[in-house]
PDB file of C-alpha atoms in Angstrom:
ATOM      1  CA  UNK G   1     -92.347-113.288 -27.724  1.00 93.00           C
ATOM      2  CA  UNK G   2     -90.909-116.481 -28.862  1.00 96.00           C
ATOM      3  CA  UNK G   3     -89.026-117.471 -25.521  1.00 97.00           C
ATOM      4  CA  UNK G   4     -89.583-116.601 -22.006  1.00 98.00           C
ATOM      5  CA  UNK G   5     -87.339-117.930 -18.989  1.00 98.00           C
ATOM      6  CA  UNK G   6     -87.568-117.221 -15.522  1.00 98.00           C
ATOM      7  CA  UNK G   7     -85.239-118.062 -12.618  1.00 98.00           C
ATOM      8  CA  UNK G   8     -83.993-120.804 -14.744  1.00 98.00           C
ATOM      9  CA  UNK G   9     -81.417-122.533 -12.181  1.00 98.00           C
ATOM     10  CA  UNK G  10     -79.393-126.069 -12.994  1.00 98.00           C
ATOM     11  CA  UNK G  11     -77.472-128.103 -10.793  1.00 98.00           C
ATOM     12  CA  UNK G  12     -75.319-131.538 -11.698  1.00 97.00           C
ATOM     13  CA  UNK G  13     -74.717-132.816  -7.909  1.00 96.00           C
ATOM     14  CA  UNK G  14     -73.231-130.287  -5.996  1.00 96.00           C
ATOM     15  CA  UNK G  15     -72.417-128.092  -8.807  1.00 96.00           C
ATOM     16  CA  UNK G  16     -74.837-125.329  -9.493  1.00 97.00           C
ATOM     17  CA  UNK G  17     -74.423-124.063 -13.178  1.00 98.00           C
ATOM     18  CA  UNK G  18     -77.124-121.713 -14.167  1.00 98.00           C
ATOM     19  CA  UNK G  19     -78.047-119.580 -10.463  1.00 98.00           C
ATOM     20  CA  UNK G  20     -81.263-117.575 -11.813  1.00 98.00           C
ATOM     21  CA  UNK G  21     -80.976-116.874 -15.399  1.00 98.00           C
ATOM     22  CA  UNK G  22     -84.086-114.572 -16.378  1.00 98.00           C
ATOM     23  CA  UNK G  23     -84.509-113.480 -20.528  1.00 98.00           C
ATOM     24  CA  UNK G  24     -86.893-112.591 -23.239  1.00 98.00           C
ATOM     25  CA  UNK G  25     -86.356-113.498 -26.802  1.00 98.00           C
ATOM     26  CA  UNK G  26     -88.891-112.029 -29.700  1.00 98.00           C
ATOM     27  CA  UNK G  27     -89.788-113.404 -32.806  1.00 97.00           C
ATOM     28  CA  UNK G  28     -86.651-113.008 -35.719  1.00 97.00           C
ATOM     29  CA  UNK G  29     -84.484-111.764 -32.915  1.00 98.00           C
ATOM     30  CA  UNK G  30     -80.878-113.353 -32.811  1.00 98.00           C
ATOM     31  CA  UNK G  31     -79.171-113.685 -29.655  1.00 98.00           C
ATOM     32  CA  UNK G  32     -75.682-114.755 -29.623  1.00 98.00           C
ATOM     33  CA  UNK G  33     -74.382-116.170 -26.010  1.00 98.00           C
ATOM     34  CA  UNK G  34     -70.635-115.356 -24.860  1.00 98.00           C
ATOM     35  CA  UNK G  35     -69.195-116.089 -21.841  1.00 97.00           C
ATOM     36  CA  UNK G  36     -65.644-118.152 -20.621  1.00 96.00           C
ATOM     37  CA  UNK G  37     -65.589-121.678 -20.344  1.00 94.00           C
ATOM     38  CA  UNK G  38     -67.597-123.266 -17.542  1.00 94.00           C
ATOM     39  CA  UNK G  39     -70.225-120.580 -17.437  1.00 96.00           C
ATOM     40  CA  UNK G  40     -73.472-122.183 -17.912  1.00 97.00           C
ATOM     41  CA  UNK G  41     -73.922-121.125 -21.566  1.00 98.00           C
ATOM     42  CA  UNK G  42     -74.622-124.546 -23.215  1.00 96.00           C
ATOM     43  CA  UNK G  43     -76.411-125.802 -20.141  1.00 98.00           C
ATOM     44  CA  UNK G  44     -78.524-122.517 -20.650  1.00 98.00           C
ATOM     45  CA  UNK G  45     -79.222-123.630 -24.324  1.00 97.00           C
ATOM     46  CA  UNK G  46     -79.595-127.453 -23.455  1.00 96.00           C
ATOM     47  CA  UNK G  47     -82.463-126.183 -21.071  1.00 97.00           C
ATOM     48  CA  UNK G  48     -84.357-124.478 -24.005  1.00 96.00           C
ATOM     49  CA  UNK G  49     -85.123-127.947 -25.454  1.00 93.00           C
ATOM     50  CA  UNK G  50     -85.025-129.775 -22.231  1.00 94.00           C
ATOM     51  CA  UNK G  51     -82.026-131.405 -23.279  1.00 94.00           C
ATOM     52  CA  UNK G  52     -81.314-130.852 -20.102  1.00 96.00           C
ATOM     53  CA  UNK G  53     -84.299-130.752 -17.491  1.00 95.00           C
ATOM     54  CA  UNK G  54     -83.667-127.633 -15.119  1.00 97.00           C
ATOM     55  CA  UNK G  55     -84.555-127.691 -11.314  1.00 97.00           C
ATOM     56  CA  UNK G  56     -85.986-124.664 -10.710  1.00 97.00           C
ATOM     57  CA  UNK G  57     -87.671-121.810 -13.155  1.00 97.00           C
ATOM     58  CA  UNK G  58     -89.890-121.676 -15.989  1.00 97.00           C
ATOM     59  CA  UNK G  59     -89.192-121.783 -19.808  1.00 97.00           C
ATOM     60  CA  UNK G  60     -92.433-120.821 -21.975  1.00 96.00           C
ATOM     61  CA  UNK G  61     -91.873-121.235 -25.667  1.00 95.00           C
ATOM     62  CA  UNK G  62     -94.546-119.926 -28.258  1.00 94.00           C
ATOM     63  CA  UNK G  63     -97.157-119.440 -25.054  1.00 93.00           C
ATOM     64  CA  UNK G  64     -96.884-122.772 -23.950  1.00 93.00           C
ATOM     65  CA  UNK G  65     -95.000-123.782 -20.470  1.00 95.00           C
ATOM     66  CA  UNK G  66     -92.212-126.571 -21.727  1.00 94.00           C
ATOM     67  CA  UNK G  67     -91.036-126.822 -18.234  1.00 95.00           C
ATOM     68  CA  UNK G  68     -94.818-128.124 -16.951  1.00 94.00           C
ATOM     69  CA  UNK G  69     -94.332-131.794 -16.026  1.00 90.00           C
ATOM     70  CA  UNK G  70     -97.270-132.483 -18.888  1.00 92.00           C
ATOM     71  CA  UNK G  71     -95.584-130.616 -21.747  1.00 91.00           C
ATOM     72  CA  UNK G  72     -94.921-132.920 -24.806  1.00 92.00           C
ATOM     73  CA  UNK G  73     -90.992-132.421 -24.795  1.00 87.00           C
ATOM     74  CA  UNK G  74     -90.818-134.153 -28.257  1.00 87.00           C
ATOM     75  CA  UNK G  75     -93.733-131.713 -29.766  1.00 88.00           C
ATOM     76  CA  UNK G  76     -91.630-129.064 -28.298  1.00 88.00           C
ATOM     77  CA  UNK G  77     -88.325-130.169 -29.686  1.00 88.00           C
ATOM     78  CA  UNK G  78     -89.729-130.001 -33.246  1.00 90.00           C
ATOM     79  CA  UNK G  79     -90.249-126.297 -33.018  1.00 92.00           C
ATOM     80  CA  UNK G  80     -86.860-126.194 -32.215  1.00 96.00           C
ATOM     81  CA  UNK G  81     -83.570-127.070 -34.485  1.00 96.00           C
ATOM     82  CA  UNK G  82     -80.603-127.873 -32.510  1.00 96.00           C
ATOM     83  CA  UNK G  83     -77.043-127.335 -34.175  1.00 97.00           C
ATOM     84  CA  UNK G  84     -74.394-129.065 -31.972  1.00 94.00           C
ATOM     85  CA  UNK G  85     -70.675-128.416 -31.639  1.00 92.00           C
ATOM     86  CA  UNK G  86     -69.890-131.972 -33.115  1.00 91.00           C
ATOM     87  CA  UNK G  87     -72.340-132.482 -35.996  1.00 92.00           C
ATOM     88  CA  UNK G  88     -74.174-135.493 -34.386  1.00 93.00           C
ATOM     89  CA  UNK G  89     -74.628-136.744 -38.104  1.00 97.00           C
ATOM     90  CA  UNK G  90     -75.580-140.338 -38.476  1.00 97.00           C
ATOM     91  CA  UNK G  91     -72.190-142.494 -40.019  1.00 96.00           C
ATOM     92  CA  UNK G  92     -73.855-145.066 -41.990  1.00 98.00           C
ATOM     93  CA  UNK G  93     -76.337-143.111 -43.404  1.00 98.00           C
ATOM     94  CA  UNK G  94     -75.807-140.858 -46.696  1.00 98.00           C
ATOM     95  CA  UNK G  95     -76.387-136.806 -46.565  1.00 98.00           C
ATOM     96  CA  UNK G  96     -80.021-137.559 -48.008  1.00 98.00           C
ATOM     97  CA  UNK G  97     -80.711-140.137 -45.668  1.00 98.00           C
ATOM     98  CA  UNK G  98     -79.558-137.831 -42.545  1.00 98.00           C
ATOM     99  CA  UNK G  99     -81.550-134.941 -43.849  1.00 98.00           C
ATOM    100  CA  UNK G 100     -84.656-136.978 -44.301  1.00 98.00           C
ATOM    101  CA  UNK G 101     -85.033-139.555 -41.442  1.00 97.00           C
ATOM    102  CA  UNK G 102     -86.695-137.024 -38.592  1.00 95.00           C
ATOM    103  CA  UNK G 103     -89.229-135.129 -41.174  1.00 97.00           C
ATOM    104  CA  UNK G 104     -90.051-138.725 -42.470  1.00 97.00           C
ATOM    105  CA  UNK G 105     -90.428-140.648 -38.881  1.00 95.00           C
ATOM    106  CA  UNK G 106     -91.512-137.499 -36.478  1.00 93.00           C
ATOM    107  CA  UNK G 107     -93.101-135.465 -39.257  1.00 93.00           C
ATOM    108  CA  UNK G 108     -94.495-138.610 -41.153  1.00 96.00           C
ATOM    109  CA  UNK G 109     -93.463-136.412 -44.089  1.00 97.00           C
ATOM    110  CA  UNK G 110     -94.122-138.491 -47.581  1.00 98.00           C
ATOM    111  CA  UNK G 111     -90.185-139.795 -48.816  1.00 97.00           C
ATOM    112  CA  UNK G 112     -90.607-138.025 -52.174  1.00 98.00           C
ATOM    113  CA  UNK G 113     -91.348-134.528 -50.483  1.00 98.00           C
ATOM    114  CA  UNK G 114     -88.882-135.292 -47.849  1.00 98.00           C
ATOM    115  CA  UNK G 115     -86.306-135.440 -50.121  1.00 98.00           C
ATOM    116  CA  UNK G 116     -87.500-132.698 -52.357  1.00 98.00           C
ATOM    117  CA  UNK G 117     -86.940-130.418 -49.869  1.00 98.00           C
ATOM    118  CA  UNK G 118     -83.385-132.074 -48.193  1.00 98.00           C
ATOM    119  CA  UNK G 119     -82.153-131.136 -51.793  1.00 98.00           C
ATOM    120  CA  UNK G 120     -83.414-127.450 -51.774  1.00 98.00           C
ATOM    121  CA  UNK G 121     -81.794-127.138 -48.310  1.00 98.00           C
ATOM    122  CA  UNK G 122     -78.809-128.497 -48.936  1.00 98.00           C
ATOM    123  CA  UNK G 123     -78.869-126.187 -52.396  1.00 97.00           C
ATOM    124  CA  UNK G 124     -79.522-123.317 -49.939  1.00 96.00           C
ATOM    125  CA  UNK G 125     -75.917-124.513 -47.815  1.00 97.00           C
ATOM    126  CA  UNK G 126     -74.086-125.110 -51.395  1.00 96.00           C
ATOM    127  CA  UNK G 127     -74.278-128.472 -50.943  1.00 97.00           C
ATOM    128  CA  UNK G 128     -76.806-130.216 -53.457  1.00 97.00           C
ATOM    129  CA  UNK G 129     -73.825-132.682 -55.051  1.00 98.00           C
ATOM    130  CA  UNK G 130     -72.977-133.957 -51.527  1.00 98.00           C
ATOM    131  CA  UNK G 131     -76.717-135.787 -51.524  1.00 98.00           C
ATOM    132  CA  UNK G 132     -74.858-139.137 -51.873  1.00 98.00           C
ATOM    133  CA  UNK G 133     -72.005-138.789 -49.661  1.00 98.00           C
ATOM    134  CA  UNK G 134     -71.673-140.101 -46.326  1.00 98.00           C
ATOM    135  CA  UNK G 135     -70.031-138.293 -43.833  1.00 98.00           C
ATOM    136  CA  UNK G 136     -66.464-139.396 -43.171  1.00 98.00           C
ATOM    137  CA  UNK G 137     -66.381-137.785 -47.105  1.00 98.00           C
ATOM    138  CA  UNK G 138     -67.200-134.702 -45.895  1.00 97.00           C
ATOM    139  CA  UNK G 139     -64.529-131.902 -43.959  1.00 96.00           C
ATOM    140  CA  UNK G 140     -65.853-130.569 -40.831  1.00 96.00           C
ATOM    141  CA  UNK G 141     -67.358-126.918 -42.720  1.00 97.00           C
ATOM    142  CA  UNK G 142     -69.394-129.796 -44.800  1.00 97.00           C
ATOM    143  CA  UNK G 143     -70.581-131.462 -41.844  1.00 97.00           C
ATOM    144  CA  UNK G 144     -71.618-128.507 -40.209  1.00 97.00           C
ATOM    145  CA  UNK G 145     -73.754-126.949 -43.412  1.00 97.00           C
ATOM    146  CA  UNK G 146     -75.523-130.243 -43.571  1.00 98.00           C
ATOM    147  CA  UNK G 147     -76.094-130.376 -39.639  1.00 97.00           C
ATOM    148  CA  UNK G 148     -77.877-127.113 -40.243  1.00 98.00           C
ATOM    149  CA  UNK G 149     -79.444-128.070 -43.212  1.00 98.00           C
ATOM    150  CA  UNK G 150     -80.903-130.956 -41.607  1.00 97.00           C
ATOM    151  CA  UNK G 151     -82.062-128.735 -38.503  1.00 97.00           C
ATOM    152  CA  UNK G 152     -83.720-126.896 -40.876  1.00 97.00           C
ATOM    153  CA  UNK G 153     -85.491-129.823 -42.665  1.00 97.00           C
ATOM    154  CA  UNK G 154     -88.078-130.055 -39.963  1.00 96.00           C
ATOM    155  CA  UNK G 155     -88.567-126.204 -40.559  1.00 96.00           C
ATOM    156  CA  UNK G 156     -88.398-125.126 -36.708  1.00 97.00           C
ATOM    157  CA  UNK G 157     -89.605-121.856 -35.724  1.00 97.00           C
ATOM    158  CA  UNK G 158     -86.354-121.397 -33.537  1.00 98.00           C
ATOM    159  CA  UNK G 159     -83.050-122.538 -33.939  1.00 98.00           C
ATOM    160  CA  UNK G 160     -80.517-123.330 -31.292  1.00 98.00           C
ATOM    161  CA  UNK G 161     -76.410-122.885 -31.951  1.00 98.00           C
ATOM    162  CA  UNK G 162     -74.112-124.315 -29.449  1.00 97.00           C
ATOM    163  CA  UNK G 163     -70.827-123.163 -30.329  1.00 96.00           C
ATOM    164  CA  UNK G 164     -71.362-124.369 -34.173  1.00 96.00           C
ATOM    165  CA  UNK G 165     -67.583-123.672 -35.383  1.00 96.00           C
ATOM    166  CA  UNK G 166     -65.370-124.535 -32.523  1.00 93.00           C
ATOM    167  CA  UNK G 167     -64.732-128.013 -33.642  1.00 91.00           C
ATOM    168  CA  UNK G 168     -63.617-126.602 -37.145  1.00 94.00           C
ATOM    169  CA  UNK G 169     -60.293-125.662 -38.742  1.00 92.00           C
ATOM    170  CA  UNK G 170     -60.197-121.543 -39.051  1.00 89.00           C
ATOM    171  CA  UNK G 171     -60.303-121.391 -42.456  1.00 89.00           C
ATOM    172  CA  UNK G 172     -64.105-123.476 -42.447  1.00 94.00           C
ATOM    173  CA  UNK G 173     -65.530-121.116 -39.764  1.00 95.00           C
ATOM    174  CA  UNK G 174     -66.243-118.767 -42.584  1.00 94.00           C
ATOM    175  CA  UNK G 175     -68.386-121.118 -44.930  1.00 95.00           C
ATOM    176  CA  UNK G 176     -70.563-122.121 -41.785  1.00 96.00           C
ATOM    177  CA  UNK G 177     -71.060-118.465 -40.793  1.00 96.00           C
ATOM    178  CA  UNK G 178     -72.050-118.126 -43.495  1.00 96.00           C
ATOM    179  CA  UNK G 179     -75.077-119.861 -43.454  1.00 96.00           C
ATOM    180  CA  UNK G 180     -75.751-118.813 -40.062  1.00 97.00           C
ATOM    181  CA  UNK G 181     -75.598-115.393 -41.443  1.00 96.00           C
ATOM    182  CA  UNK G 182     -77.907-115.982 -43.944  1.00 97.00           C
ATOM    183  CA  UNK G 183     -80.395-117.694 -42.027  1.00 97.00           C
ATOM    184  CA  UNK G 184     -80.302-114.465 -39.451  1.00 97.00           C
ATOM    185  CA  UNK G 185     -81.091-112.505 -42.935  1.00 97.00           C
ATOM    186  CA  UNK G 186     -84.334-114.272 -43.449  1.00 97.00           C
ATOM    187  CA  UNK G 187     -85.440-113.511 -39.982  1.00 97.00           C
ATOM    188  CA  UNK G 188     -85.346-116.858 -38.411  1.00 98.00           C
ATOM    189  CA  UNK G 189     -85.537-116.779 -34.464  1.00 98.00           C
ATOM    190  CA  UNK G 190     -81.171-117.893 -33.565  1.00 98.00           C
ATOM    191  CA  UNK G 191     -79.742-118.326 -29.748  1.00 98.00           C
ATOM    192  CA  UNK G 192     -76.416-119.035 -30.794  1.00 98.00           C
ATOM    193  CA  UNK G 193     -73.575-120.117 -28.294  1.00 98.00           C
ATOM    194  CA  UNK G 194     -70.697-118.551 -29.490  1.00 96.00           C
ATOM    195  CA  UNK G 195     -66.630-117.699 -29.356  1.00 94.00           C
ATOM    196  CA  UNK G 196     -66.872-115.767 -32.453  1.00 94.00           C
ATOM    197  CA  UNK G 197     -66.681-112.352 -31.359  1.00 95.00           C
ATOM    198  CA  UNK G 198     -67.029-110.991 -34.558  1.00 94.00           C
ATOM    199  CA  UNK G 199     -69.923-113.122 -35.581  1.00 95.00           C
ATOM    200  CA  UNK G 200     -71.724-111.737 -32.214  1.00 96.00           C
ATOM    201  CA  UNK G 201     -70.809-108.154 -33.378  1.00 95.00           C
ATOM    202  CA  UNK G 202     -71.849-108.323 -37.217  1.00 94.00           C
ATOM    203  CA  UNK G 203     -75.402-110.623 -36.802  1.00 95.00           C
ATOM    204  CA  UNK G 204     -76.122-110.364 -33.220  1.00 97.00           C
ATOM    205  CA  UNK G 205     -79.215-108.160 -32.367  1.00 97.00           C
ATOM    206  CA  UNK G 206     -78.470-108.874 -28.617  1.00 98.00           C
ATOM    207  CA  UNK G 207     -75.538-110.472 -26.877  1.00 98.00           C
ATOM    208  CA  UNK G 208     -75.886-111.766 -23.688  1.00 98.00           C
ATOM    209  CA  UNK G 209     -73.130-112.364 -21.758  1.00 98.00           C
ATOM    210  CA  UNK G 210     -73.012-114.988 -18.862  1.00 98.00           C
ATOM    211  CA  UNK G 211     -70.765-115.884 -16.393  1.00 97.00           C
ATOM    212  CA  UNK G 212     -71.378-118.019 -13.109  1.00 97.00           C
ATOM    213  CA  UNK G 213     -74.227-119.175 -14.594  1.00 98.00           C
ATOM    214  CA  UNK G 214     -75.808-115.609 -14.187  1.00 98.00           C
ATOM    215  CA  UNK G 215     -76.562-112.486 -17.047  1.00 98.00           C
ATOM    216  CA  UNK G 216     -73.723-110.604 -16.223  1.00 98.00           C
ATOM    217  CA  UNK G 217     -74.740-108.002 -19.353  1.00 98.00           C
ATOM    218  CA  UNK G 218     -77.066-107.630 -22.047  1.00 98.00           C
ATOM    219  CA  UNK G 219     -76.992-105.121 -24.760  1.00 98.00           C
ATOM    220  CA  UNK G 220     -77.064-104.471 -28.518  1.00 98.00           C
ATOM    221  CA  UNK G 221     -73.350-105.833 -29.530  1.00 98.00           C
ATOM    222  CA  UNK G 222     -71.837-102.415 -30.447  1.00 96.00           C
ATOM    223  CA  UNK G 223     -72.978-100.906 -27.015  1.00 97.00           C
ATOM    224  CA  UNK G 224     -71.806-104.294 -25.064  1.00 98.00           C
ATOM    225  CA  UNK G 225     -68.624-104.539 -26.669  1.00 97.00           C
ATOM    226  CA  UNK G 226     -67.322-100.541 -26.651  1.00 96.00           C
ATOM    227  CA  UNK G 227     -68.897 -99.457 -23.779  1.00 97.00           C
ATOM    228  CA  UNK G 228     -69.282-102.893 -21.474  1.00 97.00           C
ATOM    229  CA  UNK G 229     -71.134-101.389 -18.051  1.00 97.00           C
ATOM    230  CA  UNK G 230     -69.654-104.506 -15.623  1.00 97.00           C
ATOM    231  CA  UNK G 231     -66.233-104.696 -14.870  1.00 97.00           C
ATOM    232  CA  UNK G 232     -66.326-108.520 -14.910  1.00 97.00           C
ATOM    233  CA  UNK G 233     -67.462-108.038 -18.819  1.00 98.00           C
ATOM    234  CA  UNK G 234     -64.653-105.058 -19.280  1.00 97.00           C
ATOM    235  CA  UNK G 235     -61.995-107.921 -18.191  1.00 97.00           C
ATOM    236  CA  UNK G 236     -63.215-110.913 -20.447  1.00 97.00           C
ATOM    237  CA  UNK G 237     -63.796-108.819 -23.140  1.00 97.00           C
ATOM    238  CA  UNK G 238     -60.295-107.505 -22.526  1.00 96.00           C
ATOM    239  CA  UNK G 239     -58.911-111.059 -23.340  1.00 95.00           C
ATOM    240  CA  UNK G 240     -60.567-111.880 -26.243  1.00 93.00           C
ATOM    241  CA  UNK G 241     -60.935-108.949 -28.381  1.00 89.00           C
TER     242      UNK G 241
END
């Protein structure tokens, strides 16, 4: 078991966002999170790294309790790569320079190997000529392959996807699912936060689907989405497929 949350609950003020959220996620396992807007799934994923610090519940990642007030969060977050919605690539620094800066300053990673493998990862997006480029060069498919290249330069055991493609034209979705497929192919550990049905469907091994900040239903995709058990799945699904 890679993950392990139980009773997971969030609150911002008065607002309570995630009301009891319980899940297991093995080792290679992808889980792709669906849901309609508002309904806890990126505050569910911001927990997992304590991007977000939850009031009440447990998260255990790997064996070890990340939600214990003496858990190193930043030991934690390395074992994690995050992939946001909006790149979160540094401006004034070149492709190379993005890719490198956390295995070189968190990692202490010599610069030569550093870079040796930024340029194998970025090979591995279809990227290598874009070492020298700085971002505003880039379109937003670009940006994203390099955001996950760079997640993957400090070679996490998880990674974390929160809705990776909806800030993208359609025709880039493809080239960043891509690589998400890919990565799902060699058997790395994905929670992915998702609209892309199809993407849920095709790489998913379980799709969770929350609204209300609760598991509404959880199944293998073909089972969830042609024969959903809750009505309040039946209807969302209804509008979107």
């Amino acid at each position: 078991m890679m993950i392990e949350v139980k009773n997971l609950k969030k609150s911002f003020g008065n607002n309570q966002v995630l009301r009891g959220i319980d899940v297991e996620i093995h080792k290679g396992e992808v889980v792709v999170v669906i849901g309609p807007s508002g309904s806890g799934k990126s505050t569910f994923l911001r927990c997992l790294n304590l991007l977000e610090i939850p009031n009440e519940g447990s998260i255990v990642v790997e064996g070890e309790t990340i939600t214990d007030k003496k858990a190193d969060v930043n030991k934690i977050r390395q074992k994690m790569g995050m992939v946001f919605q909006q790149f979160n690539l540094f401006s004034n620094m070149n492709i190379m320079r993005n890719m490198c800066v956390a295995p070189i300053t968190v990692k202490k990673t010599e610069k030569s190997k550093a870079q040796e493998r930024a340029l194998e990862l970025l090979r591995r997006v279809g990227l290598e000529e874009k070492a020298d480029s700085y971002p505003q060069q880039l379109s937003g498919g670009q940006k994203q392959r390099v955001a996950i290249a760079r997640a993957l330069a400090m070679d996490p055991d998880i990674m974390l996807f929160d809705e990776p493609t909806s800030a993208l034209d359609p025709e880039m979705v493809g080239e960043v699912l891509a690589v998400m497929k890919e990565l799902a192919a060699s058997g790395m550990t994905m929670v992915v936060v998702t609209h892309e049905m199809g993407f849920a469907r095709e790489v998913g091994d379980r799709v969770l689907f929350i609204d209300e900040g609760r598991i509404i239903e959880e199944n293998e995709p073909r089972l969830l989405f042609e024969n959903p058990q809750n009505q309040r799945t039946k209807d969302f699904l209804a509008k979107v497929l």
